[in-house]
mmCIF file of C-alpha atoms in Angstrom:
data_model
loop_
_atom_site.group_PDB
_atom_site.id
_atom_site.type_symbol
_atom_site.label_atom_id
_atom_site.label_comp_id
_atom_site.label_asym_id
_atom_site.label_seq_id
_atom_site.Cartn_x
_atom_site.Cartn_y
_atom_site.Cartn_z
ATOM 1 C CA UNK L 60 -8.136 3.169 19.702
ATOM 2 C CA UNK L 61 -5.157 1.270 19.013
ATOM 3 C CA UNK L 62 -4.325 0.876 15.171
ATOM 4 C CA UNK L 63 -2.249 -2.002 13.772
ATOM 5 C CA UNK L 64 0.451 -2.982 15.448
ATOM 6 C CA UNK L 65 3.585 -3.810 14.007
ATOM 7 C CA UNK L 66 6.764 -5.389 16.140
ATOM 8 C CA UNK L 67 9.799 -4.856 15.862
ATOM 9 C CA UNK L 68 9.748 -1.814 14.028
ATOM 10 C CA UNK L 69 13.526 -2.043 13.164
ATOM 11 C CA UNK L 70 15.698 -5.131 12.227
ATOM 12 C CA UNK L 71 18.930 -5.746 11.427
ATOM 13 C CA UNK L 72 20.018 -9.016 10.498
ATOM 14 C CA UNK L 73 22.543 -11.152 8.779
ATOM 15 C CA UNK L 74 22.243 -13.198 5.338
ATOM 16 C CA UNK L 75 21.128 -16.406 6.420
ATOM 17 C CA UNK L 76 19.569 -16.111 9.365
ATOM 18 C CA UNK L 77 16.050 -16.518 10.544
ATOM 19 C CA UNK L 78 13.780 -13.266 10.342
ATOM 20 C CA UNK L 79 9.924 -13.188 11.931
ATOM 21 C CA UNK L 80 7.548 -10.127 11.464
ATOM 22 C CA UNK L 81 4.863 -9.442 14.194
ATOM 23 C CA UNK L 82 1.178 -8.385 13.257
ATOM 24 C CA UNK L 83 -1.463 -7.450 15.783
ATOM 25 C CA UNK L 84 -4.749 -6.417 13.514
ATOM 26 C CA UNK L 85 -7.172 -4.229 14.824
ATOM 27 C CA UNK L 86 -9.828 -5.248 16.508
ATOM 28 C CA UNK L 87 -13.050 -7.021 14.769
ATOM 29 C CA UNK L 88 -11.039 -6.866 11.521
ATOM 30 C CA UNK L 89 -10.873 -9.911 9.413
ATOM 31 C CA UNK L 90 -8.810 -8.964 6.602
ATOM 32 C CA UNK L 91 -4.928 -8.955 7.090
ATOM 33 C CA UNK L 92 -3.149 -7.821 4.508
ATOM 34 C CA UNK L 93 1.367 -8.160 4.383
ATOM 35 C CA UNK L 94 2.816 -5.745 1.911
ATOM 36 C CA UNK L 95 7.037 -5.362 1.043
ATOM 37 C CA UNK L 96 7.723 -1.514 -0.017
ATOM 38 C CA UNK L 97 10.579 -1.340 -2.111
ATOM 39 C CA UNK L 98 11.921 1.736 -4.732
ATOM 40 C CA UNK L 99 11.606 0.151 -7.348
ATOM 41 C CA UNK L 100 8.148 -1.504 -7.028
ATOM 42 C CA UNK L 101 6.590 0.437 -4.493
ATOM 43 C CA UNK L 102 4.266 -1.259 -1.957
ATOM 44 C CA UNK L 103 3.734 -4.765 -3.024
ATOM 45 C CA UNK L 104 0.990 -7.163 -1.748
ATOM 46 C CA UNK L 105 2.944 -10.730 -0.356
ATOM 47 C CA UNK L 106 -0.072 -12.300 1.285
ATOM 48 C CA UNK L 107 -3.769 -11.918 1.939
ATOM 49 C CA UNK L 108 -5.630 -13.364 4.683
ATOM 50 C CA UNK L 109 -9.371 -13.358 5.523
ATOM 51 C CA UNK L 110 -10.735 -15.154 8.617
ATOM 52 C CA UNK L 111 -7.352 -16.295 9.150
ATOM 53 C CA UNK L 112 -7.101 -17.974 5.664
ATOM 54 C CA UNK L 113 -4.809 -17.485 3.086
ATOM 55 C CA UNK L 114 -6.684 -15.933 0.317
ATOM 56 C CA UNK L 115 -4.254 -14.765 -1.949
ATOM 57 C CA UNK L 116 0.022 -15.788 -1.477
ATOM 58 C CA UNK L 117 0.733 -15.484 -5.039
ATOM 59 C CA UNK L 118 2.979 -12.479 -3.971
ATOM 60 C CA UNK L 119 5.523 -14.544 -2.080
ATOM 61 C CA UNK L 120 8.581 -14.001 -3.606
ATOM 62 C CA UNK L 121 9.614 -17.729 -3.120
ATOM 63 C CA UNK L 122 9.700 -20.515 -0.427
ATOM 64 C CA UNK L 123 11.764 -18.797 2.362
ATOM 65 C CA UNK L 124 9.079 -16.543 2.618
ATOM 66 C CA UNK L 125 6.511 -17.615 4.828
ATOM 67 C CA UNK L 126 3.142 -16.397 6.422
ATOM 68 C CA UNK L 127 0.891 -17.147 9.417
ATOM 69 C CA UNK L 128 -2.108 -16.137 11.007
ATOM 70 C CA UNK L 129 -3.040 -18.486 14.026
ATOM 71 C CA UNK L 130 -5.628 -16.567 15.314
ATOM 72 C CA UNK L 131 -7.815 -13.234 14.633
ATOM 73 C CA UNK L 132 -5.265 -11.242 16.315
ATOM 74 C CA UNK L 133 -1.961 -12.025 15.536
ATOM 75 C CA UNK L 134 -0.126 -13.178 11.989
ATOM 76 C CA UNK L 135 4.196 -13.350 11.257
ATOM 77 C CA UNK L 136 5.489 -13.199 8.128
ATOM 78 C CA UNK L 137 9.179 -15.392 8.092
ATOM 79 C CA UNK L 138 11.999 -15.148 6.106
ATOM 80 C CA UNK L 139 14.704 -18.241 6.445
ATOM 81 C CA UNK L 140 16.900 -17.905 5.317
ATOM 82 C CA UNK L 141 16.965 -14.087 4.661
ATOM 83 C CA UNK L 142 19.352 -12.978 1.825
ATOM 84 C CA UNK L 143 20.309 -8.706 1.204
ATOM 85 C CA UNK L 144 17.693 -8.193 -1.158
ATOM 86 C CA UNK L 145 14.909 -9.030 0.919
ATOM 87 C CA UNK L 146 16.059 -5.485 2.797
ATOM 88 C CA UNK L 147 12.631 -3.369 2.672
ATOM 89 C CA UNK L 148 10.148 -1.954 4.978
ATOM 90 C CA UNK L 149 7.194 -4.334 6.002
ATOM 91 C CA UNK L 150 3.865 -3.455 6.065
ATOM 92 C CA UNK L 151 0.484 -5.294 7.499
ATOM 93 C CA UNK L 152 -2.744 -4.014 7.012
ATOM 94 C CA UNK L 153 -6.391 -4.745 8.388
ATOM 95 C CA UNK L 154 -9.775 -4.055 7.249
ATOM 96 C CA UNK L 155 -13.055 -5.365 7.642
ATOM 97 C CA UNK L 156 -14.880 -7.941 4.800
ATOM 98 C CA UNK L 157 -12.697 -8.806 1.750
ATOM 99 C CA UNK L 158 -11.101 -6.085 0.103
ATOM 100 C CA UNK L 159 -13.471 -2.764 -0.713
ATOM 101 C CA UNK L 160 -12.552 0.288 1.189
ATOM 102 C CA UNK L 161 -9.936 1.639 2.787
ATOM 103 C CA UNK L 162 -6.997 -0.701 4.307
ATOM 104 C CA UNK L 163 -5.483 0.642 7.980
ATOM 105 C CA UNK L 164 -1.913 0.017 7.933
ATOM 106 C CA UNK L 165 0.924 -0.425 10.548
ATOM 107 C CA UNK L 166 3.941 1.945 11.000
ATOM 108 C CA UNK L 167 5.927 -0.674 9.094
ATOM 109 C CA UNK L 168 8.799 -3.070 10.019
ATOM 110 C CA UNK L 169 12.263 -1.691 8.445
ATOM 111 C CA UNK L 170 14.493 -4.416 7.553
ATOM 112 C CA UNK L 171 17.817 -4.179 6.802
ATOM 113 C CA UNK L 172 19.769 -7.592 5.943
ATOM 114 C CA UNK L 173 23.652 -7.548 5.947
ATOM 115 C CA UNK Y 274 5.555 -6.165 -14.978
ATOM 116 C CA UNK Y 275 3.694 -3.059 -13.424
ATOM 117 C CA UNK Y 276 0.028 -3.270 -13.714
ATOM 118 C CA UNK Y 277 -0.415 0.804 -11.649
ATOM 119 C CA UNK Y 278 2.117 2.927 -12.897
ATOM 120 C CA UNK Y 279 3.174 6.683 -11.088
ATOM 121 C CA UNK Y 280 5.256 7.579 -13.232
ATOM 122 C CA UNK Y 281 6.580 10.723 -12.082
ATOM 123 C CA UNK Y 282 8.824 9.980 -8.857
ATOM 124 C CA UNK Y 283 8.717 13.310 -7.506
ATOM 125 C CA UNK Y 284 6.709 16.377 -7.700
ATOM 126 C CA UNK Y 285 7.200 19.986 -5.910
ATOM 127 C CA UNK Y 286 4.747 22.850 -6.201
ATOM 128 C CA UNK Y 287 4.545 26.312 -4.696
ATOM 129 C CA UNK Y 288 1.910 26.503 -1.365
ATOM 130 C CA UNK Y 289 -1.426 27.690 -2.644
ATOM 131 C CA UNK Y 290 -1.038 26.261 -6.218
ATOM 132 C CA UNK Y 291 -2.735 23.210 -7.330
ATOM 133 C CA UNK Y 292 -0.982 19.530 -7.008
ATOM 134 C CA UNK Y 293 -1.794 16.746 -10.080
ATOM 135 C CA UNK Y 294 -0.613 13.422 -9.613
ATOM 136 C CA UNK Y 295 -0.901 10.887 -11.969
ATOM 137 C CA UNK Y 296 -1.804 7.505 -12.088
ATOM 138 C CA UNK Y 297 -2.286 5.139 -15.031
ATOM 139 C CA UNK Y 298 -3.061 1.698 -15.316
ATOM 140 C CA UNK Y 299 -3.402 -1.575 -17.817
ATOM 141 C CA UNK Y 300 -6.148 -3.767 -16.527
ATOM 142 C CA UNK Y 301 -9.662 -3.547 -17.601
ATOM 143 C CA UNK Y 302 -10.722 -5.154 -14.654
ATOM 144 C CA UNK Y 303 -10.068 -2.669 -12.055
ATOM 145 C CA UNK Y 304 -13.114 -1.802 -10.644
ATOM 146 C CA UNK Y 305 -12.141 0.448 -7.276
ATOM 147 C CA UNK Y 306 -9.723 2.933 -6.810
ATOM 148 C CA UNK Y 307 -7.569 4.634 -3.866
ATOM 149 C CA UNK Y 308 -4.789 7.375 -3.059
ATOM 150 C CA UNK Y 309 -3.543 7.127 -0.068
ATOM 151 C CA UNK Y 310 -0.862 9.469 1.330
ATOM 152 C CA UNK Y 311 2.476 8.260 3.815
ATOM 153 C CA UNK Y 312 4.571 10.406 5.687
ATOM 154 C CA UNK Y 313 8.405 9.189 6.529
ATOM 155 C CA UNK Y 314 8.117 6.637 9.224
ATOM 156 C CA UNK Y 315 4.388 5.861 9.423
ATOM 157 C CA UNK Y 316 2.176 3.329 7.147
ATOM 158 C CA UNK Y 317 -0.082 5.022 4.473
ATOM 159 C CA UNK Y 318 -3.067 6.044 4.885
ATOM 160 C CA UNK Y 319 -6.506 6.462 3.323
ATOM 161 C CA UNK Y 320 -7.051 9.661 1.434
ATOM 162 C CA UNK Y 321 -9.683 9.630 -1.068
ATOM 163 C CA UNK Y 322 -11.654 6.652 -3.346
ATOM 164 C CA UNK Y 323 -13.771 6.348 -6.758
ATOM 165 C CA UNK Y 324 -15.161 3.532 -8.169
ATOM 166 C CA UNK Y 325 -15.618 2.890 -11.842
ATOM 167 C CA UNK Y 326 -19.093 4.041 -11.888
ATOM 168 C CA UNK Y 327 -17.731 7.719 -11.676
ATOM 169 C CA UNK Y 328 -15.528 10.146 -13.256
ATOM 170 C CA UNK Y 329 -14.799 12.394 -10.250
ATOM 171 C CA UNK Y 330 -15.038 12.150 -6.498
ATOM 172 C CA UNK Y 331 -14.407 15.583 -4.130
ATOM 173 C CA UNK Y 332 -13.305 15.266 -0.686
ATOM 174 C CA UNK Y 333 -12.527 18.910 0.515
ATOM 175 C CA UNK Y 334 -9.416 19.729 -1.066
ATOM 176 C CA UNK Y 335 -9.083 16.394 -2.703
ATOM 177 C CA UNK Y 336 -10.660 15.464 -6.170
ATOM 178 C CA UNK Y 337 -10.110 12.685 -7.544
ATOM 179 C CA UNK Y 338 -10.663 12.117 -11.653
ATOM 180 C CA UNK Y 339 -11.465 8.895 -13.418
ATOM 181 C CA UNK Y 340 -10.514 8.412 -17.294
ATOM 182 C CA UNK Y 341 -11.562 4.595 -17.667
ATOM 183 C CA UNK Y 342 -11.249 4.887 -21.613
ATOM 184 C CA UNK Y 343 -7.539 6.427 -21.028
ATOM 185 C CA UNK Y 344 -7.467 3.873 -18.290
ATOM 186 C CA UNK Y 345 -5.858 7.234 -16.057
ATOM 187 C CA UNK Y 346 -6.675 8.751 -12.661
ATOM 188 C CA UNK Y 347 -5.637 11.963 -10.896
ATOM 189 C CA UNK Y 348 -5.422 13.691 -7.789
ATOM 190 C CA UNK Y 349 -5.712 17.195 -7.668
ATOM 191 C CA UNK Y 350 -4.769 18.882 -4.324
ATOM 192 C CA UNK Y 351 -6.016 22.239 -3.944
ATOM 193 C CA UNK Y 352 -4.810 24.566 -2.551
ATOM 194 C CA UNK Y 353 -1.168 22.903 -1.742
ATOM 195 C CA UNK Y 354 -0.345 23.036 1.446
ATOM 196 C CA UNK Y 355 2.907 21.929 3.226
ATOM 197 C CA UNK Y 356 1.636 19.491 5.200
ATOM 198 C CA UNK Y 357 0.798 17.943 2.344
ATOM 199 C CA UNK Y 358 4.151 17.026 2.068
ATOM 200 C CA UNK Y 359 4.285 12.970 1.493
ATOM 201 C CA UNK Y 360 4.593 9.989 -0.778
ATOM 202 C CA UNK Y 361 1.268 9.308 -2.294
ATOM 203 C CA UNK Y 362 0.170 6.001 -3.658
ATOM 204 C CA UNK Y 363 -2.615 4.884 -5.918
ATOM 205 C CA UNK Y 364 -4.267 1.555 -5.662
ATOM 206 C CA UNK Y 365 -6.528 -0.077 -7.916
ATOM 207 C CA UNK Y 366 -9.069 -3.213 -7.158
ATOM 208 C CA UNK Y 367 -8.150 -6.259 -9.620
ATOM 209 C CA UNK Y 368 -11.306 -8.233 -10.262
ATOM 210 C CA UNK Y 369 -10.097 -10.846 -12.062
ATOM 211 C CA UNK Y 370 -8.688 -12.859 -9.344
ATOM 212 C CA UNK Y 371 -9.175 -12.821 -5.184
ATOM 213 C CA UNK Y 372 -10.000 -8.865 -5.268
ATOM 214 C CA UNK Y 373 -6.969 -7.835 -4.069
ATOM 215 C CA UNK Y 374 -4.962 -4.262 -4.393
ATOM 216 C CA UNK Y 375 -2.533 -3.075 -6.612
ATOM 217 C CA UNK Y 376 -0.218 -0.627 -5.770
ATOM 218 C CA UNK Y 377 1.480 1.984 -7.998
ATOM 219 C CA UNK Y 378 5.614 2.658 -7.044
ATOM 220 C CA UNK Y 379 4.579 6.195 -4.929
ATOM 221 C CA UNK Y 380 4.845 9.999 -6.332
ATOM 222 C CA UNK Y 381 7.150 12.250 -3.642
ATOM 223 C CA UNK Y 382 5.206 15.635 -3.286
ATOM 224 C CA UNK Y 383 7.132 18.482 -1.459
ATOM 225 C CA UNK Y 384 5.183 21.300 -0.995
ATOM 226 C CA UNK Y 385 6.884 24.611 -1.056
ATOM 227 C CA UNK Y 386 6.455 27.259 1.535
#
C-alpha cells in the first residue's frame, strides 16, 4: 500500500521566490494534516484539513504561507515569497475521522532557502 | 510558548538497559496521548498511545505511564535495543479548540551496542 506521498522531497530555493509543497494522502483518508519541523520547536502543526476544509490554520506563521486541498487526494502548502527562516523539513500527514489515533506521515519535504 | 515539553534533547543508554523519556505538559485539557518514533530521513511514526482514562499502557517492549496530577508521561523502552535508535516525539490531544495535536521538540535516543 502506498503511504503518503510527499513531492519534492528536496528543495533549494532563493529568498523571494515562489515555493509549493506536494501532498498525496492516502487513500479513504479525510484528515490532512501539514506540519514544519524545526530544532527549536520540534514538529509544529501549520494547517488542518478535514473533508478538504480548513479546520484549523491558526499555525500559519503569516500570510505568505498558504494551504490548499482541492480535492481528497491532493493538498500544497505555498510559501511566496519564501525568506531563510522558513528553511525546515515539511511534513503532511493523513488519517481517518478528525483527530484520535494515530497520524501516517510522509517522508517529509526538506527545504532549504538561500 | 511550548504547551509539550521534552526536555532532555538527547539520551544514550547501554543495549539491554531500560530507556525513560520524558514528556511533560501544561494544559488540562489534553485528553489523548502519543509517542511516536522517526528515523533520519523518514516521517514519524506511530509507536504507542494512552488516553487520560489510564495511567499505563504496554505494547511489548513499550509502556507508556500517565501522571495527569504531575501533568507528565513516560516511555519506558525495555530492553534497549539499537534499532531503537531515533528521535522520539510525544503528542498530546488539545480539547479546547479543533482537537488538534501538539507536538513536544523530539528526545534523540542512541542506543549503545
Amino acid at each position: 500500500d502506498a503511504g503518503v506521498i510527499q513531492s519534492p522531497r528536496h528543495e533549494v530555493t532563493e529568498m523571494g521566490q515562489e515555493v509549493t509543497l506536494r501532498c498525496k494522502p492516502i487513500s479513504g483518508h479525510n484528515s490532512l494534516f501539514w506540519y514544519r519541523q524545526t530544532m527549536m520547536r520540534g514538529l509544529e502543526l501549520l494547517i488542518y484539513f478535514n473533508n478538504n476544509v480548513p479546520i484549523d490554520d491558526s499555525g500559519m506563521p503569516e500570510d505568505r504561507f498558504s494551504a490548499k486541498m482541492p480535492n481528497a487526494s491532493f493538498s500544497t502548502l505555498k510559501i511566496q515569497p519564501s525568506e531563510p527562516r522558513d528553511s525546515a523539513v515539511y511534513f503532511c500527514a493523513s488519517t481517518v475521522g478528525t483527530s484520535l489515533g494515530e497520524q501516517f506521515f510522509g517522508p517529509g519535504t526538506r527545504l532549504t532557502v538561500l | 510558548d511550548q504547551q509539550v515539553k521534552q526536555n532532555s534533547p538527547s539520551l544514550s543508554v547501554q543495549e539491554g538497559r531500560i530507556s525513560i523519556l520524558n514528556c511533560d505538559y501544561t494544559n488540562s485539557m489534553f485528553d489523548y496521548f502519543l509517542w511516536y518514533k522517526k528515523y533520519p530521513a523518514e516521517g514519524p511514526t506511530f509507536l504507542i498511545s494512552i488516553s487520560s482514562i489510564k495511567d499505563k499502557n504496554e505494547d511489548g517492549r513499550f509502556t507508556v505511564f500517565l501522571n495527569k496530577s504531575a501533568k507528565h508521561l513516560s516511555l519506558h523502552i525495555v530492553p534497549s535495543q539499537p534499532g531503537d535508535s531515533a528521535v522520539y516525539f510525544c503528542a498530546a490531544r488539545d480539547t479546547s479548540g479543533t482537537y488538534k495535536y501538539i507536538f513536544g521538540t523530539g528526545t534523540r535516543l542512541k542506543v549503545l551496542a
